[in-house]
Coordinates of C-alpha atoms in Angstrom, one line a residue:
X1 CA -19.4 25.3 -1.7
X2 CA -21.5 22.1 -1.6
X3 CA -23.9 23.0 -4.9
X4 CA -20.6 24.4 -6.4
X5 CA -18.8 20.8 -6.2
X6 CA -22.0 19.5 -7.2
X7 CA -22.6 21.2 -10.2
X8 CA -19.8 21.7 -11.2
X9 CA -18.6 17.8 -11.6
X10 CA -21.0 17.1 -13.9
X11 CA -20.3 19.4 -16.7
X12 CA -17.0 16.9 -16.9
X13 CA -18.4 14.0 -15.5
X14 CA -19.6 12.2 -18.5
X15 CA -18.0 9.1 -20.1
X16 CA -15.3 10.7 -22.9
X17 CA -15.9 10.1 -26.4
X18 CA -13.1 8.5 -27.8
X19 CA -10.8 11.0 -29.5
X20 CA -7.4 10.8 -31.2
X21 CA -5.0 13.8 -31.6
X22 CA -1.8 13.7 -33.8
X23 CA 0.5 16.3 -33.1
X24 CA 3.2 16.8 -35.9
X25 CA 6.5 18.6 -37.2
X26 CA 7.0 19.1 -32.9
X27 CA 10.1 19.4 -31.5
X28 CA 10.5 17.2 -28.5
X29 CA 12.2 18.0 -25.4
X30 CA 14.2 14.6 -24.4
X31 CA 14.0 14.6 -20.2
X32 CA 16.1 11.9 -19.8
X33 CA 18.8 12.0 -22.7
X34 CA 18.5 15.9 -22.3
X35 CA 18.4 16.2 -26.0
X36 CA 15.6 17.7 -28.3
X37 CA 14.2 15.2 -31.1
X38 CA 13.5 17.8 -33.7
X39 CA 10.4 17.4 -36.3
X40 CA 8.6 14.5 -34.4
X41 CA 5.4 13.2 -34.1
X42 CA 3.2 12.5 -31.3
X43 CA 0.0 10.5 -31.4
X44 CA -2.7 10.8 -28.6
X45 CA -5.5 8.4 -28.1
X46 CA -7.9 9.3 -25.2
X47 CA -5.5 10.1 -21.9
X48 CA -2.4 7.8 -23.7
X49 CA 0.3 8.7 -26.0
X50 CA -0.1 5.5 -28.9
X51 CA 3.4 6.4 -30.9
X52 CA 6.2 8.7 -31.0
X53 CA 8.4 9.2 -33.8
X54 CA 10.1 11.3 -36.7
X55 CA 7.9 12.8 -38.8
X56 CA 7.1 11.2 -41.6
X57 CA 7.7 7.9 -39.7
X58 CA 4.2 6.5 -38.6
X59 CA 0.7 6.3 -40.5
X60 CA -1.6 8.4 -38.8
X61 CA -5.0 7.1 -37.5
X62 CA -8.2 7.9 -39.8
X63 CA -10.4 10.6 -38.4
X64 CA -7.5 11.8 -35.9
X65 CA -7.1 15.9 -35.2
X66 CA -4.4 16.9 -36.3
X67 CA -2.3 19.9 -35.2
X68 CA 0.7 21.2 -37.5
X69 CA 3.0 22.1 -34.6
X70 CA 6.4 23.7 -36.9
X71 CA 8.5 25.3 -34.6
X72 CA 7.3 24.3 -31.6
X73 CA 8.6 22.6 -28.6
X74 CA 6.9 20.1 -25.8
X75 CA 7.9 19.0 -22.7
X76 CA 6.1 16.7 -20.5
X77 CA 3.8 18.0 -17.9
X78 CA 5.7 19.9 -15.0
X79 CA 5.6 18.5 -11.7
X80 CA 6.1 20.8 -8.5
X81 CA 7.4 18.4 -5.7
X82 CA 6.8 20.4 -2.5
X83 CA 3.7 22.3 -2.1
X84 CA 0.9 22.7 0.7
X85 CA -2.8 23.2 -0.1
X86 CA -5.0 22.6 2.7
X87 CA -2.8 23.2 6.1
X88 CA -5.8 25.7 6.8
X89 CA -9.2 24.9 5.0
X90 CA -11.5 27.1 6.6
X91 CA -9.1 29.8 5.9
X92 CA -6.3 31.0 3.9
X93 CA -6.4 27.4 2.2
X94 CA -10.1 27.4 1.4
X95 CA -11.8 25.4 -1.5
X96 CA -12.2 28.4 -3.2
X97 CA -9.0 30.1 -2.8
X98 CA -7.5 26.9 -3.2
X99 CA -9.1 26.0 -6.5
X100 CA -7.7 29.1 -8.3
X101 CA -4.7 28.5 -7.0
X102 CA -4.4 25.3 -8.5
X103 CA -6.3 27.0 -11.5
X104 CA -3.0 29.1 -12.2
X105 CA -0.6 26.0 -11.6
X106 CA -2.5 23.9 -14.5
X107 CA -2.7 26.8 -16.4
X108 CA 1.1 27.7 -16.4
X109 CA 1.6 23.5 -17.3
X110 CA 2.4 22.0 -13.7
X111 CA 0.1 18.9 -14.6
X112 CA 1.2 17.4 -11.1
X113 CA 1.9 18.4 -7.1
X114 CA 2.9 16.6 -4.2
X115 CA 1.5 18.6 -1.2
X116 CA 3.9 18.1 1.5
X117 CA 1.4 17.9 4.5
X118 CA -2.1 19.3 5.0
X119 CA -5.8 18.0 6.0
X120 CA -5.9 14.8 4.2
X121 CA -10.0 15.4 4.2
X122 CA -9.6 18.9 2.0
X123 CA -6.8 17.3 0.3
X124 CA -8.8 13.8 -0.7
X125 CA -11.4 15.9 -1.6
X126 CA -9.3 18.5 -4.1
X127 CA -7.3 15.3 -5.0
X128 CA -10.2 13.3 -6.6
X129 CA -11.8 15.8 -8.7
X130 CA -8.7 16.4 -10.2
X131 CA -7.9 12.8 -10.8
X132 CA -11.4 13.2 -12.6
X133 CA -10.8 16.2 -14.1
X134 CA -14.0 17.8 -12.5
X135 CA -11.5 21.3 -11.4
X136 CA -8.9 22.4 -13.5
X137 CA -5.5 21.4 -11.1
X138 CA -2.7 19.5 -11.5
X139 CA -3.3 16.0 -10.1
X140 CA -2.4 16.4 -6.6
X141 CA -0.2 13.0 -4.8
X142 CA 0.1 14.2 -0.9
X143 CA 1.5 12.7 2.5
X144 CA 0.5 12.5 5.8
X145 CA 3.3 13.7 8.7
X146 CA 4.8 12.0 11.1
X147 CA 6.6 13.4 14.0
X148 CA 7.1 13.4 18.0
X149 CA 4.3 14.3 20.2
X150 CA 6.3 17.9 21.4
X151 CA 6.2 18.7 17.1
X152 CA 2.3 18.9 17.6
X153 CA 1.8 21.8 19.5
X154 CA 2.9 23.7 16.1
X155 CA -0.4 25.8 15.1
X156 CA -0.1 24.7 11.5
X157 CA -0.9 21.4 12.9
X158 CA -3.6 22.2 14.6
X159 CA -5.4 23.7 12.2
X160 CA -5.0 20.6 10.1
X161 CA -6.5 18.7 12.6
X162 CA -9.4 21.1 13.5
X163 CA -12.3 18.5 15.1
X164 CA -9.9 15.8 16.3
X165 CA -6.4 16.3 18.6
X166 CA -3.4 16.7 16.8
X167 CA -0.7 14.1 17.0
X168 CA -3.8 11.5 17.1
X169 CA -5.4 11.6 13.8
X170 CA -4.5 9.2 10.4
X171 CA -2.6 12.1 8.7
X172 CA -0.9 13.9 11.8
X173 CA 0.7 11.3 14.2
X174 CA 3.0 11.3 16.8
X175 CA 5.1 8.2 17.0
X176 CA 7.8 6.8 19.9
X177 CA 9.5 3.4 20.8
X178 CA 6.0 2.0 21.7
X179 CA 3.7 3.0 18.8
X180 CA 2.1 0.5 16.5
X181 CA 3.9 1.3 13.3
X182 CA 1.0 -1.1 11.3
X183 CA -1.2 0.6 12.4
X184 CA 0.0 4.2 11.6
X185 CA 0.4 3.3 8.4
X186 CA -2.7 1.6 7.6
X187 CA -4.7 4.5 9.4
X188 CA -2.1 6.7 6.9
X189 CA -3.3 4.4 3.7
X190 CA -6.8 4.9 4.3
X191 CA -6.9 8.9 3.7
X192 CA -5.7 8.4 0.1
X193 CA -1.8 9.3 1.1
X194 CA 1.1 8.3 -1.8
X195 CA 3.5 8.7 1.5
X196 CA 4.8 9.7 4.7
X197 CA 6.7 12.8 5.3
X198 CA 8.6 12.2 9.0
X199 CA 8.9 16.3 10.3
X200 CA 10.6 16.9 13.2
X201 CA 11.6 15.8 16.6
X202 CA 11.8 11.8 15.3
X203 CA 15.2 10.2 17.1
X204 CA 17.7 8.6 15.1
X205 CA 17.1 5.1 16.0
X206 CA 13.0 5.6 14.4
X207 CA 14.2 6.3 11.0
X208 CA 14.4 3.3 9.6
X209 CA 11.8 1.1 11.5
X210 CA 9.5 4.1 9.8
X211 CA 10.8 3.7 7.0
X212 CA 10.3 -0.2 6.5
X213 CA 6.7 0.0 7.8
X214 CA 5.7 2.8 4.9
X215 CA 7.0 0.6 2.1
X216 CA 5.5 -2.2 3.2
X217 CA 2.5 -1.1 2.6
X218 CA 3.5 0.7 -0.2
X219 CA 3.8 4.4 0.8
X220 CA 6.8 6.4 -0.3
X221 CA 9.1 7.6 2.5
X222 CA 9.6 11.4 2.7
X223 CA 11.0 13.5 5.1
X224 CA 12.6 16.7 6.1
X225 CA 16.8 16.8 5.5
X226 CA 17.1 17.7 9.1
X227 CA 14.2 15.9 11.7
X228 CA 15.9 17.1 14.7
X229 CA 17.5 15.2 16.6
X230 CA 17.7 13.1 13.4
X231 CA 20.2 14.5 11.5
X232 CA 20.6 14.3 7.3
X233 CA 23.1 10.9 7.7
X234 CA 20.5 9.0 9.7
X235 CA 17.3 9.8 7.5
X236 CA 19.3 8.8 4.4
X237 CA 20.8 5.9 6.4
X238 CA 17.1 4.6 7.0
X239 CA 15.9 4.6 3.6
X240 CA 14.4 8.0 2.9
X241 CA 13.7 7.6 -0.5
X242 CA 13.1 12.0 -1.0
X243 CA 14.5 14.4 1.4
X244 CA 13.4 18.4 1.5
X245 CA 15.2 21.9 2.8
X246 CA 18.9 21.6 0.8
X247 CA 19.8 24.2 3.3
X248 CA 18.8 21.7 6.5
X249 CA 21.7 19.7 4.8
X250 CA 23.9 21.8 7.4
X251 CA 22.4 20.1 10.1
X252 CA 25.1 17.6 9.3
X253 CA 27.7 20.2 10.6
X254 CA 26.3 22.4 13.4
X255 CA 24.9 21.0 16.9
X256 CA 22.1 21.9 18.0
X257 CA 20.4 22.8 14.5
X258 CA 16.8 24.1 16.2
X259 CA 18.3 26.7 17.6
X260 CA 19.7 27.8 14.4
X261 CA 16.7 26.9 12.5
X262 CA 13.9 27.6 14.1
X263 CA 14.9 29.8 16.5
X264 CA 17.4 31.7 14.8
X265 CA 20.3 31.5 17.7
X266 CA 23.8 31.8 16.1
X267 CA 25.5 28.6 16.1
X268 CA 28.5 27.3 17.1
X269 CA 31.0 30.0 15.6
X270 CA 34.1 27.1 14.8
X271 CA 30.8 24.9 12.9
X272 CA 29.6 27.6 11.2
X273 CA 33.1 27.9 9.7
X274 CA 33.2 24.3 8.5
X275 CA 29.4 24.4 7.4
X276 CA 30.6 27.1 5.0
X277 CA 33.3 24.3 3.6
X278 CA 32.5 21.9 0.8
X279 CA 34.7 19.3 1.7
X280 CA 32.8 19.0 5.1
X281 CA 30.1 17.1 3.2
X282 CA 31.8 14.5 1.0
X283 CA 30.5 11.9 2.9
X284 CA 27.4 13.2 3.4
X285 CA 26.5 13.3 0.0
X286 CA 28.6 10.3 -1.3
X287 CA 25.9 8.2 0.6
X288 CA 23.4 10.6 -0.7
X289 CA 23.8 9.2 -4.1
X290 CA 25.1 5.7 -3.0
X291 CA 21.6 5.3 -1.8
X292 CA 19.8 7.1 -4.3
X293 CA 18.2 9.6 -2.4
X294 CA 17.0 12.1 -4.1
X295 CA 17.2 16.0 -3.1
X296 CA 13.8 18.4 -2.9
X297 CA 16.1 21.7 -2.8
X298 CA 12.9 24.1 -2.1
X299 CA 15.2 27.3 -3.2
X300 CA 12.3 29.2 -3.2
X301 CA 11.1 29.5 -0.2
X302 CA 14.6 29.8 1.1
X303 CA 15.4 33.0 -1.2
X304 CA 12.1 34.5 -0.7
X305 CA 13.2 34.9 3.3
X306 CA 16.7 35.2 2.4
X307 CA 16.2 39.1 3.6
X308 CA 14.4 39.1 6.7
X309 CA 17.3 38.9 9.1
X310 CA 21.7 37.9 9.0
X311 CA 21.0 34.6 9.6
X312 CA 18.3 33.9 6.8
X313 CA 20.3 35.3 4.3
X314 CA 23.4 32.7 5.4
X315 CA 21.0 30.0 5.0
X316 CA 20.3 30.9 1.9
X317 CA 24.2 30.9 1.1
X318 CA 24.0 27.2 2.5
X319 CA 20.9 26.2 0.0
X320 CA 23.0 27.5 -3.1
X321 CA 26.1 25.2 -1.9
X322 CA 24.4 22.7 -0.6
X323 CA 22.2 22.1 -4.1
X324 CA 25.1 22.6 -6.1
X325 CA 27.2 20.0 -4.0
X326 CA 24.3 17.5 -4.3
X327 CA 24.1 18.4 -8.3
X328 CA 27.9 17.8 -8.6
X329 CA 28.0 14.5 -7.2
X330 CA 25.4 13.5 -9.3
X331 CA 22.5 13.1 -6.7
X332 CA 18.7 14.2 -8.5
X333 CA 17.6 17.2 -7.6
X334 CA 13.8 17.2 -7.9
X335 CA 12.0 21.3 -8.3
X336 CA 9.9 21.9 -5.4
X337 CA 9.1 25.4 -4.2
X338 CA 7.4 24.8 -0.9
X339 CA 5.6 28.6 -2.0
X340 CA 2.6 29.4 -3.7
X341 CA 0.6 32.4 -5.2
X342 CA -2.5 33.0 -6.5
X343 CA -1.8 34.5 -10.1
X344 CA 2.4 33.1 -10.3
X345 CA 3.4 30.1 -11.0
X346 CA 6.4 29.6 -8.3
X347 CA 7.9 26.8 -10.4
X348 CA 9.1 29.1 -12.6
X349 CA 10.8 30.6 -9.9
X350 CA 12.4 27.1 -8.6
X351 CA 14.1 26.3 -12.0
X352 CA 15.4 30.0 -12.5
X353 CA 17.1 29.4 -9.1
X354 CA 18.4 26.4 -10.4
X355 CA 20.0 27.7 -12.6
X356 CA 21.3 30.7 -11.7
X357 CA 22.4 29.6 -8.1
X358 CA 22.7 26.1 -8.3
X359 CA 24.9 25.6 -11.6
X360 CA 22.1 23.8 -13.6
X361 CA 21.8 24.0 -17.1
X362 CA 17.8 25.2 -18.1
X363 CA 17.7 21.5 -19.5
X364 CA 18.5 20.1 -16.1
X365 CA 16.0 22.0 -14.1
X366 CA 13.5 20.9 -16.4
X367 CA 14.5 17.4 -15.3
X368 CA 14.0 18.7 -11.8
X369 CA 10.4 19.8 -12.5
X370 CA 9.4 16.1 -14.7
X371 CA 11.0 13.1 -14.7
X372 CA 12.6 14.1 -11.6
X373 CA 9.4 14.8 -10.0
X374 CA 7.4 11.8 -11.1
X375 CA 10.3 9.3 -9.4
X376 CA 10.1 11.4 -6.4
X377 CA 6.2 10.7 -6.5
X378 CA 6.6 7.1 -7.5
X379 CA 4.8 8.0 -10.6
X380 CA 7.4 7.1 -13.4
X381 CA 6.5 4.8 -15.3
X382 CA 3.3 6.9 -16.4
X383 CA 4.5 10.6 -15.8
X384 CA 7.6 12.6 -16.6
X385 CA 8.9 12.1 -19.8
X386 CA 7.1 11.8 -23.6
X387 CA 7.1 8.3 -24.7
X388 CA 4.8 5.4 -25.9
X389 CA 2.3 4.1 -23.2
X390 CA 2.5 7.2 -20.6
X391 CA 0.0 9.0 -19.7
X392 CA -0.3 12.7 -22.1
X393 CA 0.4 15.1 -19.4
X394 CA 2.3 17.8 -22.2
X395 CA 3.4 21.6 -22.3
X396 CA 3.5 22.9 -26.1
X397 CA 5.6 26.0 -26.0
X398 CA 6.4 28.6 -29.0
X399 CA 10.0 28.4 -27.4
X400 CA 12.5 26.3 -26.4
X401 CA 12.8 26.3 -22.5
X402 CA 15.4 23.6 -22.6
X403 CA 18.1 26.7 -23.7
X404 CA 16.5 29.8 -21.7
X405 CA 14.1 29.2 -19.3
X406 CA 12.0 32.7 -19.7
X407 CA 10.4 30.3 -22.8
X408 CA 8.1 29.0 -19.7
X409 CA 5.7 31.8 -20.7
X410 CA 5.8 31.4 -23.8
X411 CA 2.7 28.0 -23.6
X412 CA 0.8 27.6 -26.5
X413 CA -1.3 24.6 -25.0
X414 CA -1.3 22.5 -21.9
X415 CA -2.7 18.8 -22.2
X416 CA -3.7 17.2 -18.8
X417 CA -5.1 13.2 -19.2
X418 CA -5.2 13.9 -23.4
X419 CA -7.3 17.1 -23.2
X420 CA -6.4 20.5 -24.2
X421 CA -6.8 22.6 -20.8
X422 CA -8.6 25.8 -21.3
X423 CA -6.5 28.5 -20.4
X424 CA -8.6 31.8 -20.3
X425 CA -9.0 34.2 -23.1
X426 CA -7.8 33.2 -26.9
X427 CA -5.9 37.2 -27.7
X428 CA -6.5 35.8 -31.3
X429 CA -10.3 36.1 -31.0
X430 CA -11.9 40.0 -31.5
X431 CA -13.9 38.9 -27.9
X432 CA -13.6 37.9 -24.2
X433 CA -15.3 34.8 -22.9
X434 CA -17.6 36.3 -20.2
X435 CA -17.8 39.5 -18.3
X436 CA -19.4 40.3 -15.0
X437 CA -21.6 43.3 -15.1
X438 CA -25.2 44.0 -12.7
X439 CA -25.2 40.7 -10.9
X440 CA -24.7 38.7 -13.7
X441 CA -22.5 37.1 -16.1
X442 CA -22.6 37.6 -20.0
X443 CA -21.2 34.8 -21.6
X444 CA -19.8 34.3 -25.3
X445 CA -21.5 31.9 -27.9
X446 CA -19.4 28.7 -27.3
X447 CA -18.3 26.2 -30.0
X448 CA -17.2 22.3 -29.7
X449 CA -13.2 23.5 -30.3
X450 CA -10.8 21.9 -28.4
X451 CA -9.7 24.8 -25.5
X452 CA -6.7 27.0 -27.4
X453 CA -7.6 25.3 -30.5
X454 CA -9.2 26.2 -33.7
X455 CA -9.9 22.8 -34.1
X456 CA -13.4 21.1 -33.5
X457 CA -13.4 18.5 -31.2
X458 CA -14.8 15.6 -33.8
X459 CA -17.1 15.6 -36.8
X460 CA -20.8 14.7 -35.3
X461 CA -22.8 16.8 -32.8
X462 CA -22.1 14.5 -30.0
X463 CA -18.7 15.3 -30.1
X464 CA -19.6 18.8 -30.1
X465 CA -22.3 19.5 -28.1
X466 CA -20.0 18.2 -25.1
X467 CA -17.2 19.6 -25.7
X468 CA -19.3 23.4 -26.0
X469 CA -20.8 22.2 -22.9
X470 CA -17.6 21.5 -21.2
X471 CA -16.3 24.6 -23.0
X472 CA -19.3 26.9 -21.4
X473 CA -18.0 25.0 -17.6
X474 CA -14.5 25.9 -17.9
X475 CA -15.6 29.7 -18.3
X476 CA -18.2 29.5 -15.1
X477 CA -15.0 28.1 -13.0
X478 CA -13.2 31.1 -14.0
X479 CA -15.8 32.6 -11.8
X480 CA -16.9 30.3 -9.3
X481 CA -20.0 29.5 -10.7
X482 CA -21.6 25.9 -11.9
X483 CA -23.8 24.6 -14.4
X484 CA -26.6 25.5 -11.7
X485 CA -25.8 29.3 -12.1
X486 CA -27.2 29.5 -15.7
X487 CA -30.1 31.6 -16.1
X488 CA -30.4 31.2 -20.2
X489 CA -29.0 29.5 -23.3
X490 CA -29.6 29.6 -26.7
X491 CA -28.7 27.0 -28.9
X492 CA -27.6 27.8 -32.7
X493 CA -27.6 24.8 -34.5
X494 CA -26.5 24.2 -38.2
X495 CA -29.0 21.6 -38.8
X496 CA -32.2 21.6 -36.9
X497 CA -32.7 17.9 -37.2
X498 CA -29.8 17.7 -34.4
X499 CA -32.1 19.3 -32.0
X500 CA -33.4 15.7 -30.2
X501 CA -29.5 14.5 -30.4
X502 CA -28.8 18.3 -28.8
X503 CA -30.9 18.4 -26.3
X504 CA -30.7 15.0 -24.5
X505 CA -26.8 16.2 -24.2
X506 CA -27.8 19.5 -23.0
X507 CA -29.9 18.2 -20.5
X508 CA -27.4 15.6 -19.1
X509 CA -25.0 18.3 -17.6
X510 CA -28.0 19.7 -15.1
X511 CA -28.3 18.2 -11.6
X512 CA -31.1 20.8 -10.5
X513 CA -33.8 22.6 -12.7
X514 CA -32.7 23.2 -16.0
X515 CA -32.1 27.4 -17.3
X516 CA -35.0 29.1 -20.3
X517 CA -33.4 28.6 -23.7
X518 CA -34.2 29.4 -26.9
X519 CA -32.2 27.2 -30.2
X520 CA -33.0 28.0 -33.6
X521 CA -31.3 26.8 -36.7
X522 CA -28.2 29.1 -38.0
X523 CA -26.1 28.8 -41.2
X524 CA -22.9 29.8 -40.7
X525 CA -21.4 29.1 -37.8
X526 CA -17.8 29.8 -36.9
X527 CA -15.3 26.8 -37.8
X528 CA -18.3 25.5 -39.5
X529 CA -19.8 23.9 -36.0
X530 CA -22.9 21.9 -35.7
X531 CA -23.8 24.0 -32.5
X532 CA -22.9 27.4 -30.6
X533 CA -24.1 28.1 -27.4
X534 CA -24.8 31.2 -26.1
X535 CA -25.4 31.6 -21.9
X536 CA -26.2 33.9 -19.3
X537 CA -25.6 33.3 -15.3
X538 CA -26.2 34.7 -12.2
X539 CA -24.1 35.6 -9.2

């Protein structure tokens, strides 16, 4: 795993050329009037969008790419708040595994994740190389958790902690009356964490002296809807900026909410009755939106369980009420699935059940998954929405999601940081990018064209010859390999005299002993490139 990380950084992790993208005649989807702004143009310049505005409108930069986008629609990058990627590294959460499940996220355009608890060392780790780009994942914002010293015999916590006690390390602590709340959160700064997420068995009383201590040193303040004994009022009471589990909203209602929860005891018969009734949480969520808190509904993971037993299933009713309550009284509902897969993208999932069971409109649940998401993150004023200054994190669909929601698989492109994500094989093209066959793996020629694109990604070879080099690394991820895998390469070049430029590139993405190659001097070459690559690697 070691030469994988390794290798692999370095196909990405070289300083960017400067490149400017103009995307025109695109129909933009509005987060936060929930309107579309037909026939507009967006201008891109590195990881920045420059300008917005109706076509026609702006004087487009000399030597920009430009993309005729008619009929298409683009949403900022989709943000699933609640996942977990690392709550076992050395197993079912593994680099590996791990990385292609965040593969499939970026893929389907979720640009951004906050992981909800995990190993902060796998998750510092997975979080900085994609901050850099060196994986293909959505940038990854995660918490440490916070909880009572009984919470910590849980085995998901003590897997996180492998190699030190849980309950005593920075990003799984157990906290009383008598703990050093500077401390915890300083400890809780120091492995990288955007905020706290306070779990279970935290008293009342702890809420809010948690919650002062976290933003004072700037971490957000997360937490379950229903601690235990904490219940719902006295997390938002304290200042919990985000809570998770609509369902947990109940806890409001019925004693004794474990039992129900975790143990799955039937409650209190007379407060399951009044748990069912709306009215029973006016106040509840009247301070909900007085203090702004906003609602992680998690429908997913809730609906997924919903047949496993009687009392799952009236959970589930409770999540559906309980989300369209919070929706109804105006409180932000952020999408976060709390589930994952390896070849799915869950979000999808989360917004249908918005929709369908929660009374949002498909232009609402995309709210959920962007703007939404980045203020649940803390992230706003760079993510979420498409406008002048923030960073381009973007979804180009050949559909309009904002009036059916099956038009999330209809992506044409994902941009992450400015860049056209590679997204496996182009169906447009009469050939595959790599196939595995006797212990090795034959790879395509490769071009400088952006990922998705016919489009190259500048005029001169420099521009090029990285992007075919970053180009041939995206396709070796696919398969777990690294620049150190490659056996052979030929180089195809339209002008010989680029061979010095060519090679001094080439060379620059090798760590270890560089593969045989061959170049020669080609007329002809697809898109009319300055260079194709052709490569071979072993498993």
């Amino acid at each position: 795993m070691n030469r994988f990380i390794s290798a692999v950084l370095l196909f990405i992790t070289h300083q960017a050329i400067s490149q400017t993208i103009v995307l025109k005649n695109i129909n933009v989807l509005d987060v936060k009037k929930l309107a579309v702004k037909h026939q507009q143009t967006i201008v891109i310049k590195d990881k920045h969008i420059v300008n917005v505005g109706e076509q026609g409108s702006l004087i487009l930069p000399e030597h920009a790419i430009v993309f005729d986008m008619t009929d298409k629609y683009i949403s900022p990058g989709l943000i699933d708040s609640h996942v977990h990627h690392a709550t076992d590294p050395d197993g079912f959460d593994n680099d590996r595994d791990s990385r292609k499940r965040l593969r499939t996220l970026l893929r389907g355009g979720v640009t951004s994740v906050r992981d909800m608890g995990g190993d902060t060392r796998a998750l510092n780790s997975l979080a900085r190389r994609a901050m850099l780009d060196q994986i293909q994942s959505p940038d990854i914002y995660y918490s440490v958790i916070i909880g009572g010293a009984e919470f910590f015999a849980d085995p998901r916590t003590v897997s996180s902690a492998k190699g030190m006690e849980s309950g005593n390390t920075p990003w799984m602590k157990a906290v009383d009356d008598d703990t050093d709340l500077d401390q915890v959160m300083l400890m809780a700064k120091g492995t990288g964490a955007t905020g706290i997420k306070i779990y279970a068995k935290v008293p009342g009383h702890l809420m809010n002296k948690l919650s002062k201590a976290a933003k004072k040193y700037q971490l957000k303040v997360w937490s379950h809807a229903y601690v235990g004994p904490a219940k719902p009022s006295e997390a938002i009471a304290g200042g919990v900026e985000t809570i998770s589990h609509a369902p947990d909203l109940a806890a409001e209602i019925i004693d004794n909410y474990e039992n129900w929860r975790r143990k799955n005891i039937d409650p209190n018969k007379e407060q399951e009755k009044r748990s069912n009734n709306a009215d029973a949480y006016t106040a509840l969520l009247t301070h909900m939106k007085l203090k702004e808190t906003i609602l992680d509904a998690t429908l997913t993971v809730f609906e997924k369980r919903k047949n496993a037993s009687k009392n799952n299933e009236k959970r589930y009713q409770h999540a559906k009420m309980l989300t369209r309550l919070s929706h109804e009284k105006g409180i932000k509902i952020a999408a976060g699935t709390d589930a994952f897969s390896d070849d799915e993208v869950q979000l999808y999932h989360e917004l249908t059940l918005l929709v369908k069971d929660a009374g949002l409109t498909p232009f609402e649940s995309l709210q959920a998954a962007t703007i939404h998401g980045a203020e649940v993150i803390g992230i706003e004023n760079e993510y979420g929405s498409i406008e002048k200054n923030k960073i381009a994190n973007l979804v180009i669909y050949h559909e309009n999601p904002s009036e059916d929601l099956s038009a999330l698989n209809s992506i044409a492109h994902v941009i992450k940081n400015g860049q056209f994500i590679y997204r496996g094989a182009d169906p447009r093209l009469p050939f595959i990018p790599a196939k595995k066959a006797a212990g090795t793996l034959w790879m395509s020629g490769q071009i400088g064209n952006l990922p998705g694109t016919m489009a190259l990604a500048g005029e001169t070879i420099d521009a090029q010859m990285h992007q075919t080099m970053k180009n041939i690394g995206y396709v070796l991820q696919e398969y777990n390999l690294a620049m150190a895998d490659l056996t052979k390469c030929t180089l195809m070049l339209a002008d010989i005299n680029d061979w010095s430029k060519a090679s001094d590139i080439y060379k620059s993405y090798f760590t270890t002993s560089l593969p045989t190659r061959s170049a020669f001097a080609a007329s002809g070459l697809a898109l009319n490139a300055k260079v194709e690559i052709e490569c071979f690697a072993a498993f």
